[in-house]
Amino acid sequence: MATNGKAGNIVWHKSSVDKVHRQELLQQKGCVIWITGLSGSGKSTLACTLCHALYSKGKLTYILDGDNVRHGLNRDLTFKAEDRAENIRRIGEVAKLFVDAGVICIVSVISPYRRDRDACRALVPDGDFIEVFMDVPIEICEARDPKGLYKLARAGKIKGFTGIDDPYEPPLNCELALPPKGNSCASPCEMAETVISYLEEKGYLHA
Ligand SMILES: Nc1ncnc2c1ncn2[C@@H]1O[C@H](COP(=O)(O)OS(=O)(=O)O)[C@@H](OP(=O)(O)O)[C@H]1O
Ligand SMILES: Nc1ncnc2c1ncn2[C@@H]1O[C@H](COP(=O)(O)OP(=O)(O)O)[C@@H](O)[C@H]1O
C-alpha cells in the first residue's frame, strides 16, 4: 500500500485515461516552462506573449504567475524565505498536475532560491522542466519599476525585497537564458520565439 505525506492509509487511484491519452487528444506533450528572474525582468510579459503565441498554434497552456497565485492558493504566504519556499513548492506541485494533464504550464515567479527551483524540477519527468532565466541586470529592472516597488524598497518601505535586501540566486544550468547573448534588446515576441523553437526541437508541440 503506497502512502505519502502526513496522512496514513492513502492509496493512489489510477484512471483508465492517462497522460498518454490526454497528450494524444491535445496533440502536444505536457511540460513546465519555469521563468525565473528579478521583479521587473519581464517574466509575466514573456509568459503572456508565449501563451498567446502557442494559443495561435493551437497549443494549450496555463500560466501560474506568482502575483496571481498569491491572490488565492498562496494568499497565506509572506516573502520571508520559508514562505517563498512554500510558495514555490505549492506552485511546483500544481505545475506537476498540469504536466500530467498534458498541458504546457508556464510558471512566472521570482523563485529566488536554487534549491527550491531544483526541487520543482525533480517533481516532473526528466526533460519536462524547462528553466528560463530572465538574465536582466538589476539596474534595468529598477529603471523599469512598473509597480514602484524598487522605489519603496530603496526608501526602506518594503523590507526583504529581492535584489535589494533579499537574495536572488541565478540558475547554474538553465535550459535557456534570455535575452540571448548578443541581442540584449530582444523583444518579448523574439524571446517567445526562442522558447517555442526549443519546444519544437524537443518534440513538445506534437503528441
Ligand atoms: N519583498 C518582495 N520581494 C519580491 N517581490 C515582492 C516583494 N513584495 C512584493 N513583491 C511582489 O510579489 C511578486 C513576486 O511574487 P513571487 O511569488 O513570484 O515571489 S517568490 O517567487 O515567492 O519570491 C513580485 O512580482 P514581479 O514584479 O512580477 O516579480 C512583486 O510585485
Ligand atoms: N523584452 C522587454 N523589453 C523591454 N521592456 C520589457 C520587456 N519585457 C518586459 N518589459 C517591461 O518591463 C516591465 C516589467 O515586466 P514584467 O513582465 O511585469 O516583469 P516581471 O513579471 O518579471 O516583474 C514592464 O513594464 C514591461 O512592459
CSV table of N, CA and C in Angstrom, one decimal, residues 29-176:
chain,number,residue,atom,x,y,z
A,29,LYS,N,2.9,17.7,-25.8
A,29,LYS,CA,3.3,17.0,-24.6
A,29,LYS,C,3.4,18.0,-23.4
A,30,GLY,N,3.0,17.5,-22.2
A,30,GLY,CA,3.0,18.3,-21.1
A,30,GLY,C,4.4,18.7,-20.6
A,31,CYS,N,4.6,19.9,-20.2
A,31,CYS,CA,5.9,20.3,-19.7
A,31,CYS,C,5.7,21.6,-18.8
A,32,VAL,N,6.8,21.9,-18.1
A,32,VAL,CA,6.8,23.2,-17.3
A,32,VAL,C,7.8,24.1,-17.9
A,33,ILE,N,7.4,25.3,-18.3
A,33,ILE,CA,8.3,26.3,-18.6
A,33,ILE,C,8.4,27.3,-17.4
A,34,TRP,N,9.6,27.1,-16.7
A,34,TRP,CA,9.7,27.8,-15.4
A,34,TRP,C,10.5,29.1,-15.6
A,35,ILE,N,9.9,30.2,-15.6
A,35,ILE,CA,10.5,31.5,-15.9
A,35,ILE,C,10.9,32.1,-14.5
A,36,THR,N,12.2,32.3,-14.3
A,36,THR,CA,12.7,32.8,-13.0
A,36,THR,C,13.5,34.1,-13.3
A,37,GLY,N,13.5,35.0,-12.4
A,37,GLY,CA,14.2,36.3,-12.5
A,37,GLY,C,13.7,37.3,-11.6
A,38,LEU,N,14.4,38.4,-11.5
A,38,LEU,CA,14.1,39.5,-10.6
A,38,LEU,C,12.7,40.1,-11.0
A,39,SER,N,12.2,40.8,-10.0
A,39,SER,CA,11.0,41.6,-10.3
A,39,SER,C,11.3,42.7,-11.4
A,40,GLY,N,10.5,42.8,-12.4
A,40,GLY,CA,10.7,43.7,-13.5
A,40,GLY,C,11.6,43.2,-14.6
A,41,SER,N,12.0,41.9,-14.5
A,41,SER,CA,12.8,41.4,-15.5
A,41,SER,C,12.1,40.9,-16.8
A,42,GLY,N,10.7,40.9,-16.7
A,42,GLY,CA,9.9,40.6,-17.9
A,42,GLY,C,9.3,39.2,-17.9
A,43,LYS,N,9.2,38.6,-16.7
A,43,LYS,CA,8.7,37.2,-16.6
A,43,LYS,C,7.2,37.2,-17.0
A,44,SER,N,6.4,38.0,-16.5
A,44,SER,CA,5.0,38.0,-16.8
A,44,SER,C,4.7,38.3,-18.3
A,45,THR,N,5.5,39.3,-18.8
A,45,THR,CA,5.4,39.7,-20.2
A,45,THR,C,5.7,38.5,-21.1
A,46,LEU,N,6.8,37.8,-20.8
A,46,LEU,CA,7.2,36.7,-21.6
A,46,LEU,C,6.1,35.6,-21.5
A,47,ALA,N,5.6,35.3,-20.2
A,47,ALA,CA,4.6,34.3,-20.0
A,47,ALA,C,3.4,34.6,-20.9
A,48,CYS,N,2.9,35.8,-20.9
A,48,CYS,CA,1.7,36.1,-21.7
A,48,CYS,C,1.9,36.1,-23.2
A,49,THR,N,3.1,36.5,-23.6
A,49,THR,CA,3.4,36.5,-25.0
A,49,THR,C,3.5,35.1,-25.5
A,50,LEU,N,4.2,34.3,-24.7
A,50,LEU,CA,4.3,32.9,-25.1
A,50,LEU,C,3.0,32.1,-25.1
A,51,CYS,N,2.2,32.4,-24.1
A,51,CYS,CA,0.8,31.8,-24.0
A,51,CYS,C,0.0,32.2,-25.3
A,52,HIS,N,0.1,33.4,-25.7
A,52,HIS,CA,-0.6,33.9,-26.9
A,52,HIS,C,-0.1,33.2,-28.2
A,53,ALA,N,1.2,33.2,-28.3
A,53,ALA,CA,1.9,32.6,-29.5
A,53,ALA,C,1.5,31.1,-29.6
A,54,LEU,N,1.5,30.4,-28.5
A,54,LEU,CA,1.2,29.0,-28.5
A,54,LEU,C,-0.3,28.7,-28.8
A,55,TYR,N,-1.1,29.6,-28.2
A,55,TYR,CA,-2.6,29.5,-28.5
A,55,TYR,C,-2.8,29.7,-30.0
A,56,SER,N,-2.1,30.6,-30.6
A,56,SER,CA,-2.2,30.8,-32.1
A,56,SER,C,-1.9,29.5,-32.8
A,57,LYS,N,-1.0,28.7,-32.2
A,57,LYS,CA,-0.6,27.5,-32.9
A,57,LYS,C,-1.5,26.3,-32.5
A,58,GLY,N,-2.5,26.6,-31.7
A,58,GLY,CA,-3.5,25.5,-31.3
A,58,GLY,C,-2.9,24.7,-30.1
A,59,LYS,N,-2.0,25.3,-29.3
A,59,LYS,CA,-1.5,24.6,-28.2
A,59,LYS,C,-2.0,25.1,-26.8
A,60,LEU,N,-2.3,24.2,-25.9
A,60,LEU,CA,-2.9,24.6,-24.6
A,60,LEU,C,-1.9,24.8,-23.6
A,61,THR,N,-1.9,26.0,-23.0
A,61,THR,CA,-1.0,26.4,-22.0
A,61,THR,C,-1.8,26.9,-20.8
A,62,TYR,N,-1.2,27.0,-19.6
A,62,TYR,CA,-1.8,27.7,-18.5
A,62,TYR,C,-0.7,28.4,-17.7
A,63,ILE,N,-0.9,29.6,-17.4
A,63,ILE,CA,0.1,30.4,-16.7
A,63,ILE,C,-0.1,30.4,-15.2
A,64,LEU,N,0.9,30.1,-14.4
A,64,LEU,CA,0.9,30.2,-13.0
A,64,LEU,C,1.8,31.4,-12.7
A,65,ASP,N,1.3,32.6,-12.4
A,65,ASP,CA,2.1,33.8,-12.2
A,65,ASP,C,2.1,34.0,-10.7
A,66,GLY,N,3.3,34.3,-10.1
A,66,GLY,CA,3.5,34.5,-8.7
A,66,GLY,C,2.5,35.5,-8.1
A,67,ASP,N,2.4,36.6,-8.7
A,67,ASP,CA,1.4,37.7,-8.2
A,67,ASP,C,0.0,37.1,-8.2
A,68,ASN,N,-0.4,36.4,-9.2
A,68,ASN,CA,-1.8,35.9,-9.3
A,68,ASN,C,-2.0,34.8,-8.3
A,69,VAL,N,-1.1,33.8,-8.2
A,69,VAL,CA,-1.3,32.7,-7.3
A,69,VAL,C,-1.3,33.2,-5.8
A,70,ARG,N,-0.6,34.3,-5.6
A,70,ARG,CA,-0.6,34.8,-4.2
A,70,ARG,C,-1.9,35.5,-3.9
A,71,HIS,N,-2.8,35.7,-4.9
A,71,HIS,CA,-4.2,36.2,-4.6
A,71,HIS,C,-5.1,35.1,-4.1
A,72,GLY,N,-4.7,33.8,-4.3
A,72,GLY,CA,-5.6,32.8,-4.0
A,72,GLY,C,-4.9,31.7,-3.2
A,73,LEU,N,-4.5,30.6,-3.9
A,73,LEU,CA,-3.9,29.4,-3.3
A,73,LEU,C,-2.8,29.8,-2.3
A,74,ASN,N,-2.0,30.8,-2.6
A,74,ASN,CA,-0.9,31.2,-1.7
A,74,ASN,C,-1.1,32.5,-1.0
A,75,ARG,N,-2.3,32.8,-0.7
A,75,ARG,CA,-2.6,34.1,-0.1
A,75,ARG,C,-2.1,34.2,1.4
A,76,ASP,N,-1.9,33.0,2.0
A,76,ASP,CA,-1.4,33.0,3.4
A,76,ASP,C,0.1,33.2,3.5
A,77,LEU,N,0.8,33.3,2.4
A,77,LEU,CA,2.3,33.4,2.4
A,77,LEU,C,2.9,34.8,2.3
A,78,THR,N,3.9,35.0,3.1
A,78,THR,CA,4.6,36.3,3.0
A,78,THR,C,5.9,36.1,2.1
A,79,PHE,N,6.8,37.1,2.2
A,79,PHE,CA,8.0,37.0,1.4
A,79,PHE,C,9.3,36.6,2.2
A,80,LYS,N,9.0,36.1,3.4
A,80,LYS,CA,10.2,35.6,4.2
A,80,LYS,C,10.6,34.2,3.5
A,81,ALA,N,11.9,33.8,3.7
A,81,ALA,CA,12.5,32.7,3.0
A,81,ALA,C,11.6,31.5,3.0
A,82,GLU,N,11.1,31.1,4.2
A,82,GLU,CA,10.4,29.8,4.3
A,82,GLU,C,9.1,29.9,3.6
A,83,ASP,N,8.5,31.1,3.6
A,83,ASP,CA,7.2,31.3,2.8
A,83,ASP,C,7.4,31.3,1.3
A,84,ARG,N,8.6,31.9,0.9
A,84,ARG,CA,8.9,31.8,-0.5
A,84,ARG,C,9.1,30.4,-0.9
A,85,ALA,N,9.7,29.6,-0.1
A,85,ALA,CA,10.0,28.2,-0.4
A,85,ALA,C,8.6,27.4,-0.5
A,86,GLU,N,7.7,27.7,0.4
A,86,GLU,CA,6.4,27.1,0.4
A,86,GLU,C,5.6,27.5,-0.8
A,87,ASN,N,5.7,28.8,-1.2
A,87,ASN,CA,5.1,29.3,-2.4
A,87,ASN,C,5.5,28.5,-3.6
A,88,ILE,N,6.8,28.3,-3.7
A,88,ILE,CA,7.4,27.6,-4.9
A,88,ILE,C,7.1,26.1,-4.8
A,89,ARG,N,7.1,25.6,-3.6
A,89,ARG,CA,6.7,24.1,-3.5
A,89,ARG,C,5.3,23.9,-4.0
A,90,ARG,N,4.4,24.7,-3.6
A,90,ARG,CA,3.0,24.5,-4.0
A,90,ARG,C,2.8,24.7,-5.5
A,91,ILE,N,3.5,25.8,-6.0
A,91,ILE,CA,3.4,26.1,-7.4
A,91,ILE,C,4.0,24.9,-8.2
A,92,GLY,N,5.1,24.3,-7.7
A,92,GLY,CA,5.7,23.2,-8.4
A,92,GLY,C,4.8,22.0,-8.4
A,93,GLU,N,4.0,21.8,-7.3
A,93,GLU,CA,3.1,20.6,-7.3
A,93,GLU,C,1.9,20.9,-8.2
A,94,VAL,N,1.5,22.1,-8.3
A,94,VAL,CA,0.4,22.4,-9.3
A,94,VAL,C,0.9,22.2,-10.7
A,95,ALA,N,2.1,22.7,-11.0
A,95,ALA,CA,2.7,22.6,-12.3
A,95,ALA,C,2.8,21.1,-12.7
A,96,LYS,N,3.1,20.2,-11.7
A,96,LYS,CA,3.3,18.8,-11.9
A,96,LYS,C,1.9,18.2,-12.4
A,97,LEU,N,0.8,18.7,-11.8
A,97,LEU,CA,-0.5,18.2,-12.2
A,97,LEU,C,-0.8,18.7,-13.6
A,98,PHE,N,-0.4,19.9,-14.0
A,98,PHE,CA,-0.6,20.3,-15.3
A,98,PHE,C,0.2,19.5,-16.3
A,99,VAL,N,1.4,19.1,-16.0
A,99,VAL,CA,2.2,18.3,-16.9
A,99,VAL,C,1.5,16.9,-17.1
A,100,ASP,N,0.9,16.4,-16.0
A,100,ASP,CA,0.2,15.1,-16.1
A,100,ASP,C,-1.1,15.3,-16.9
A,101,ALA,N,-1.6,16.5,-16.9
A,101,ALA,CA,-2.8,16.8,-17.7
A,101,ALA,C,-2.5,17.0,-19.2
A,102,GLY,N,-1.2,17.0,-19.5
A,102,GLY,CA,-0.7,17.2,-20.9
A,102,GLY,C,-0.6,18.7,-21.3
A,103,VAL,N,-0.7,19.5,-20.3
A,103,VAL,CA,-0.7,21.0,-20.6
A,103,VAL,C,0.7,21.6,-20.5
A,104,ILE,N,1.0,22.6,-21.3
A,104,ILE,CA,2.2,23.3,-21.3
A,104,ILE,C,2.0,24.4,-20.2
A,105,CYS,N,2.6,24.1,-19.0
A,105,CYS,CA,2.4,25.0,-17.9
A,105,CYS,C,3.5,26.1,-17.8
A,106,ILE,N,3.1,27.3,-17.9
A,106,ILE,CA,4.1,28.4,-17.9
A,106,ILE,C,4.1,29.0,-16.5
A,107,VAL,N,5.2,28.9,-15.8
A,107,VAL,CA,5.3,29.4,-14.4
A,107,VAL,C,6.2,30.7,-14.5
A,108,SER,N,5.6,31.8,-14.0
A,108,SER,CA,6.4,33.0,-13.9
A,108,SER,C,6.5,33.5,-12.4
A,109,VAL,N,7.6,33.2,-11.8
A,109,VAL,CA,7.8,33.5,-10.4
A,109,VAL,C,9.2,33.9,-10.2
A,110,ILE,N,9.5,34.8,-9.2
A,110,ILE,CA,10.9,35.1,-8.9
A,110,ILE,C,11.7,33.9,-8.6
A,111,SER,N,11.1,33.0,-7.7
A,111,SER,CA,11.8,31.8,-7.3
A,111,SER,C,13.3,32.0,-7.0
A,112,PRO,N,13.6,32.8,-6.0
A,112,PRO,CA,15.0,33.3,-5.9
A,112,PRO,C,16.0,32.2,-5.4
A,113,TYR,N,15.5,31.1,-4.9
A,113,TYR,CA,16.4,30.1,-4.3
A,113,TYR,C,16.6,28.9,-5.3
A,114,ARG,N,17.8,28.6,-5.6
A,114,ARG,CA,18.2,27.5,-6.5
A,114,ARG,C,17.6,26.1,-6.0
A,115,ARG,N,17.7,26.0,-4.7
A,115,ARG,CA,17.2,24.7,-4.1
A,115,ARG,C,15.7,24.5,-4.3
A,116,ASP,N,15.0,25.6,-4.2
A,116,ASP,CA,13.5,25.4,-4.4
A,116,ASP,C,13.2,25.1,-5.8
A,117,ARG,N,13.9,25.8,-6.7
A,117,ARG,CA,13.6,25.5,-8.2
A,117,ARG,C,14.0,24.1,-8.5
A,118,ASP,N,15.2,23.6,-8.0
A,118,ASP,CA,15.6,22.3,-8.3
A,118,ASP,C,14.7,21.2,-7.7
A,119,ALA,N,14.1,21.6,-6.6
A,119,ALA,CA,13.1,20.6,-6.0
A,119,ALA,C,11.9,20.5,-6.9
A,120,CYS,N,11.5,21.6,-7.6
A,120,CYS,CA,10.4,21.5,-8.5
A,120,CYS,C,10.7,20.8,-9.8
A,121,ARG,N,12.0,21.0,-10.2
A,121,ARG,CA,12.5,20.2,-11.4
A,121,ARG,C,12.4,18.7,-11.1
A,122,ALA,N,12.7,18.3,-9.9
A,122,ALA,CA,12.7,16.9,-9.5
A,122,ALA,C,11.3,16.3,-9.5
A,123,LEU,N,10.3,17.1,-9.5
A,123,LEU,CA,8.9,16.6,-9.4
A,123,LEU,C,8.4,16.0,-10.7
A,124,VAL,N,9.0,16.4,-11.8
A,124,VAL,CA,8.5,16.0,-13.2
A,124,VAL,C,9.5,15.2,-13.9
A,125,PRO,N,9.0,14.4,-14.9
A,125,PRO,CA,10.0,13.5,-15.6
A,125,PRO,C,11.1,14.3,-16.2
A,126,ASP,N,12.3,13.7,-16.4
A,126,ASP,CA,13.5,14.3,-17.0
A,126,ASP,C,13.1,15.0,-18.3
A,127,GLY,N,13.6,16.2,-18.4
A,127,GLY,CA,13.4,17.0,-19.7
A,127,GLY,C,12.2,17.9,-19.7
A,128,ASP,N,11.2,17.5,-18.8
A,128,ASP,CA,9.9,18.2,-18.8
A,128,ASP,C,10.0,19.6,-18.1
A,129,PHE,N,11.1,19.8,-17.4
A,129,PHE,CA,11.2,21.1,-16.7
A,129,PHE,C,12.2,22.0,-17.4
A,130,ILE,N,11.7,23.0,-18.0
A,130,ILE,CA,12.5,23.9,-18.9
A,130,ILE,C,12.6,25.2,-18.1
A,131,GLU,N,13.8,25.4,-17.6
A,131,GLU,CA,14.1,26.6,-16.8
A,131,GLU,C,14.6,27.7,-17.7
A,132,VAL,N,13.9,28.8,-17.6
A,132,VAL,CA,14.2,30.0,-18.4
A,132,VAL,C,14.6,31.2,-17.5
A,133,PHE,N,15.8,31.6,-17.6
A,133,PHE,CA,16.3,32.6,-16.7
A,133,PHE,C,16.2,34.0,-17.4
A,134,MET,N,15.5,34.9,-16.8
A,134,MET,CA,15.4,36.3,-17.4
A,134,MET,C,16.7,37.0,-16.9
A,135,ASP,N,17.7,37.0,-17.7
A,135,ASP,CA,19.0,37.5,-17.4
A,135,ASP,C,19.1,39.0,-17.6
A,136,VAL,N,18.4,39.7,-16.8
A,136,VAL,CA,18.3,41.2,-16.9
A,136,VAL,C,18.9,41.8,-15.7
A,137,PRO,N,19.9,42.7,-15.9
A,137,PRO,CA,20.6,43.3,-14.7
A,137,PRO,C,19.6,44.1,-13.9
A,138,ILE,N,19.9,44.1,-12.6
A,138,ILE,CA,19.0,44.8,-11.6
A,138,ILE,C,18.8,46.3,-12.0
A,139,GLU,N,19.9,46.9,-12.5
A,139,GLU,CA,19.8,48.3,-12.9
A,139,GLU,C,18.6,48.6,-13.9
A,140,ILE,N,18.5,47.6,-14.8
A,140,ILE,CA,17.4,47.7,-15.8
A,140,ILE,C,16.1,47.5,-15.2
A,141,CYS,N,16.0,46.4,-14.4
A,141,CYS,CA,14.7,46.1,-13.7
A,141,CYS,C,14.3,47.3,-12.8
A,142,GLU,N,15.3,47.9,-12.1
A,142,GLU,CA,14.9,49.0,-11.2
A,142,GLU,C,14.5,50.3,-12.0
A,143,ALA,N,15.1,50.5,-13.2
A,143,ALA,CA,14.8,51.6,-14.0
A,143,ALA,C,13.3,51.4,-14.6
A,144,ARG,N,13.0,50.2,-14.9
A,144,ARG,CA,11.6,49.9,-15.3
A,144,ARG,C,10.6,50.2,-14.2
A,145,ASP,N,10.8,49.5,-13.1
A,145,ASP,CA,10.0,49.6,-11.9
A,145,ASP,C,8.5,49.9,-12.1
A,146,PRO,N,7.8,49.1,-12.9
A,146,PRO,CA,6.4,49.4,-13.3
A,146,PRO,C,5.5,49.5,-12.1
A,147,LYS,N,5.8,48.8,-11.0
A,147,LYS,CA,4.9,48.9,-9.9
A,147,LYS,C,5.4,49.8,-8.8
A,148,GLY,N,6.5,50.4,-9.0
A,148,GLY,CA,7.1,51.4,-8.0
A,148,GLY,C,7.6,50.7,-6.8
A,149,LEU,N,7.9,49.3,-6.9
A,149,LEU,CA,8.3,48.6,-5.7
A,149,LEU,C,9.8,48.8,-5.3
A,150,TYR,N,10.6,49.0,-6.4
A,150,TYR,CA,12.0,49.2,-6.1
A,150,TYR,C,12.2,50.5,-5.4
A,151,LYS,N,11.4,51.5,-5.8
A,151,LYS,CA,11.4,52.8,-5.1
A,151,LYS,C,11.1,52.7,-3.6
A,152,LEU,N,10.0,51.9,-3.4
A,152,LEU,CA,9.6,51.7,-2.0
A,152,LEU,C,10.7,50.9,-1.2
A,153,ALA,N,11.3,49.9,-1.9
A,153,ALA,CA,12.3,49.1,-1.2
A,153,ALA,C,13.6,50.0,-0.9
A,154,ARG,N,14.0,50.9,-1.9
A,154,ARG,CA,15.1,51.8,-1.6
A,154,ARG,C,14.8,52.7,-0.5
A,155,ALA,N,13.6,53.1,-0.4
A,155,ALA,CA,13.2,54.0,0.7
A,155,ALA,C,13.0,53.3,2.0
A,156,GLY,N,13.2,52.0,2.0
A,156,GLY,CA,13.1,51.2,3.2
A,156,GLY,C,11.6,50.9,3.6
A,157,LYS,N,10.7,51.2,2.7
A,157,LYS,CA,9.3,51.0,3.0
A,157,LYS,C,8.8,49.5,2.7
A,158,ILE,N,9.6,48.8,1.9
A,158,ILE,CA,9.4,47.3,1.8
A,158,ILE,C,10.7,46.7,2.2
A,159,LYS,N,10.6,45.8,3.2
A,159,LYS,CA,11.8,45.1,3.7
A,159,LYS,C,11.9,43.7,3.0
A,160,GLY,N,13.1,43.3,2.8
A,160,GLY,CA,13.3,42.0,2.1
A,160,GLY,C,12.9,41.9,0.7
A,161,PHE,N,13.2,43.0,-0.1
A,161,PHE,CA,12.9,43.0,-1.5
A,161,PHE,C,14.0,42.3,-2.3
A,162,THR,N,13.6,41.3,-3.1
A,162,THR,CA,14.6,40.6,-3.9
A,162,THR,C,15.5,41.5,-4.7
A,163,GLY,N,16.8,41.3,-4.5
A,163,GLY,CA,17.8,42.1,-5.3
A,163,GLY,C,18.3,43.3,-4.5
A,164,ILE,N,17.4,43.7,-3.6
A,164,ILE,CA,17.8,44.9,-2.8
A,164,ILE,C,18.4,44.5,-1.4
A,165,ASP,N,17.5,43.9,-0.6
A,165,ASP,CA,18.0,43.4,0.7
A,165,ASP,C,17.5,42.0,0.9
A,166,ASP,N,17.3,41.2,-0.2
A,166,ASP,CA,17.0,39.8,-0.1
A,166,ASP,C,17.7,39.2,-1.3
A,167,PRO,N,18.1,37.9,-1.2
A,167,PRO,CA,18.9,37.3,-2.3
A,167,PRO,C,18.2,36.8,-3.5
A,168,TYR,N,18.9,36.8,-4.6
A,168,TYR,CA,18.5,36.1,-5.8
A,168,TYR,C,19.6,35.2,-6.3
A,169,GLU,N,19.4,33.9,-6.4
A,169,GLU,CA,20.4,33.0,-6.9
A,169,GLU,C,20.2,32.6,-8.3
A,170,PRO,N,21.0,33.2,-9.3
A,170,PRO,CA,20.8,32.8,-10.7
A,170,PRO,C,21.0,31.4,-11.0
A,171,PRO,N,20.3,30.8,-11.9
A,171,PRO,CA,20.5,29.4,-12.3
A,171,PRO,C,21.9,29.1,-12.7
A,172,LEU,N,22.4,27.9,-12.5
A,172,LEU,CA,23.7,27.5,-12.9
A,172,LEU,C,23.6,26.7,-14.2
A,173,ASN,N,22.5,26.0,-14.4
A,173,ASN,CA,22.3,25.1,-15.6
A,173,ASN,C,20.9,25.2,-16.1
A,174,CYS,N,20.5,26.4,-16.5
A,174,CYS,CA,19.2,26.5,-17.1
A,174,CYS,C,19.1,26.1,-18.5
A,175,GLU,N,18.0,25.8,-19.0
A,175,GLU,CA,17.8,25.4,-20.4
A,175,GLU,C,18.0,26.6,-21.3
A,176,LEU,N,17.4,27.7,-20.9
A,176,LEU,CA,17.5,29.0,-21.7
A,176,LEU,C,17.8,30.2,-20.8
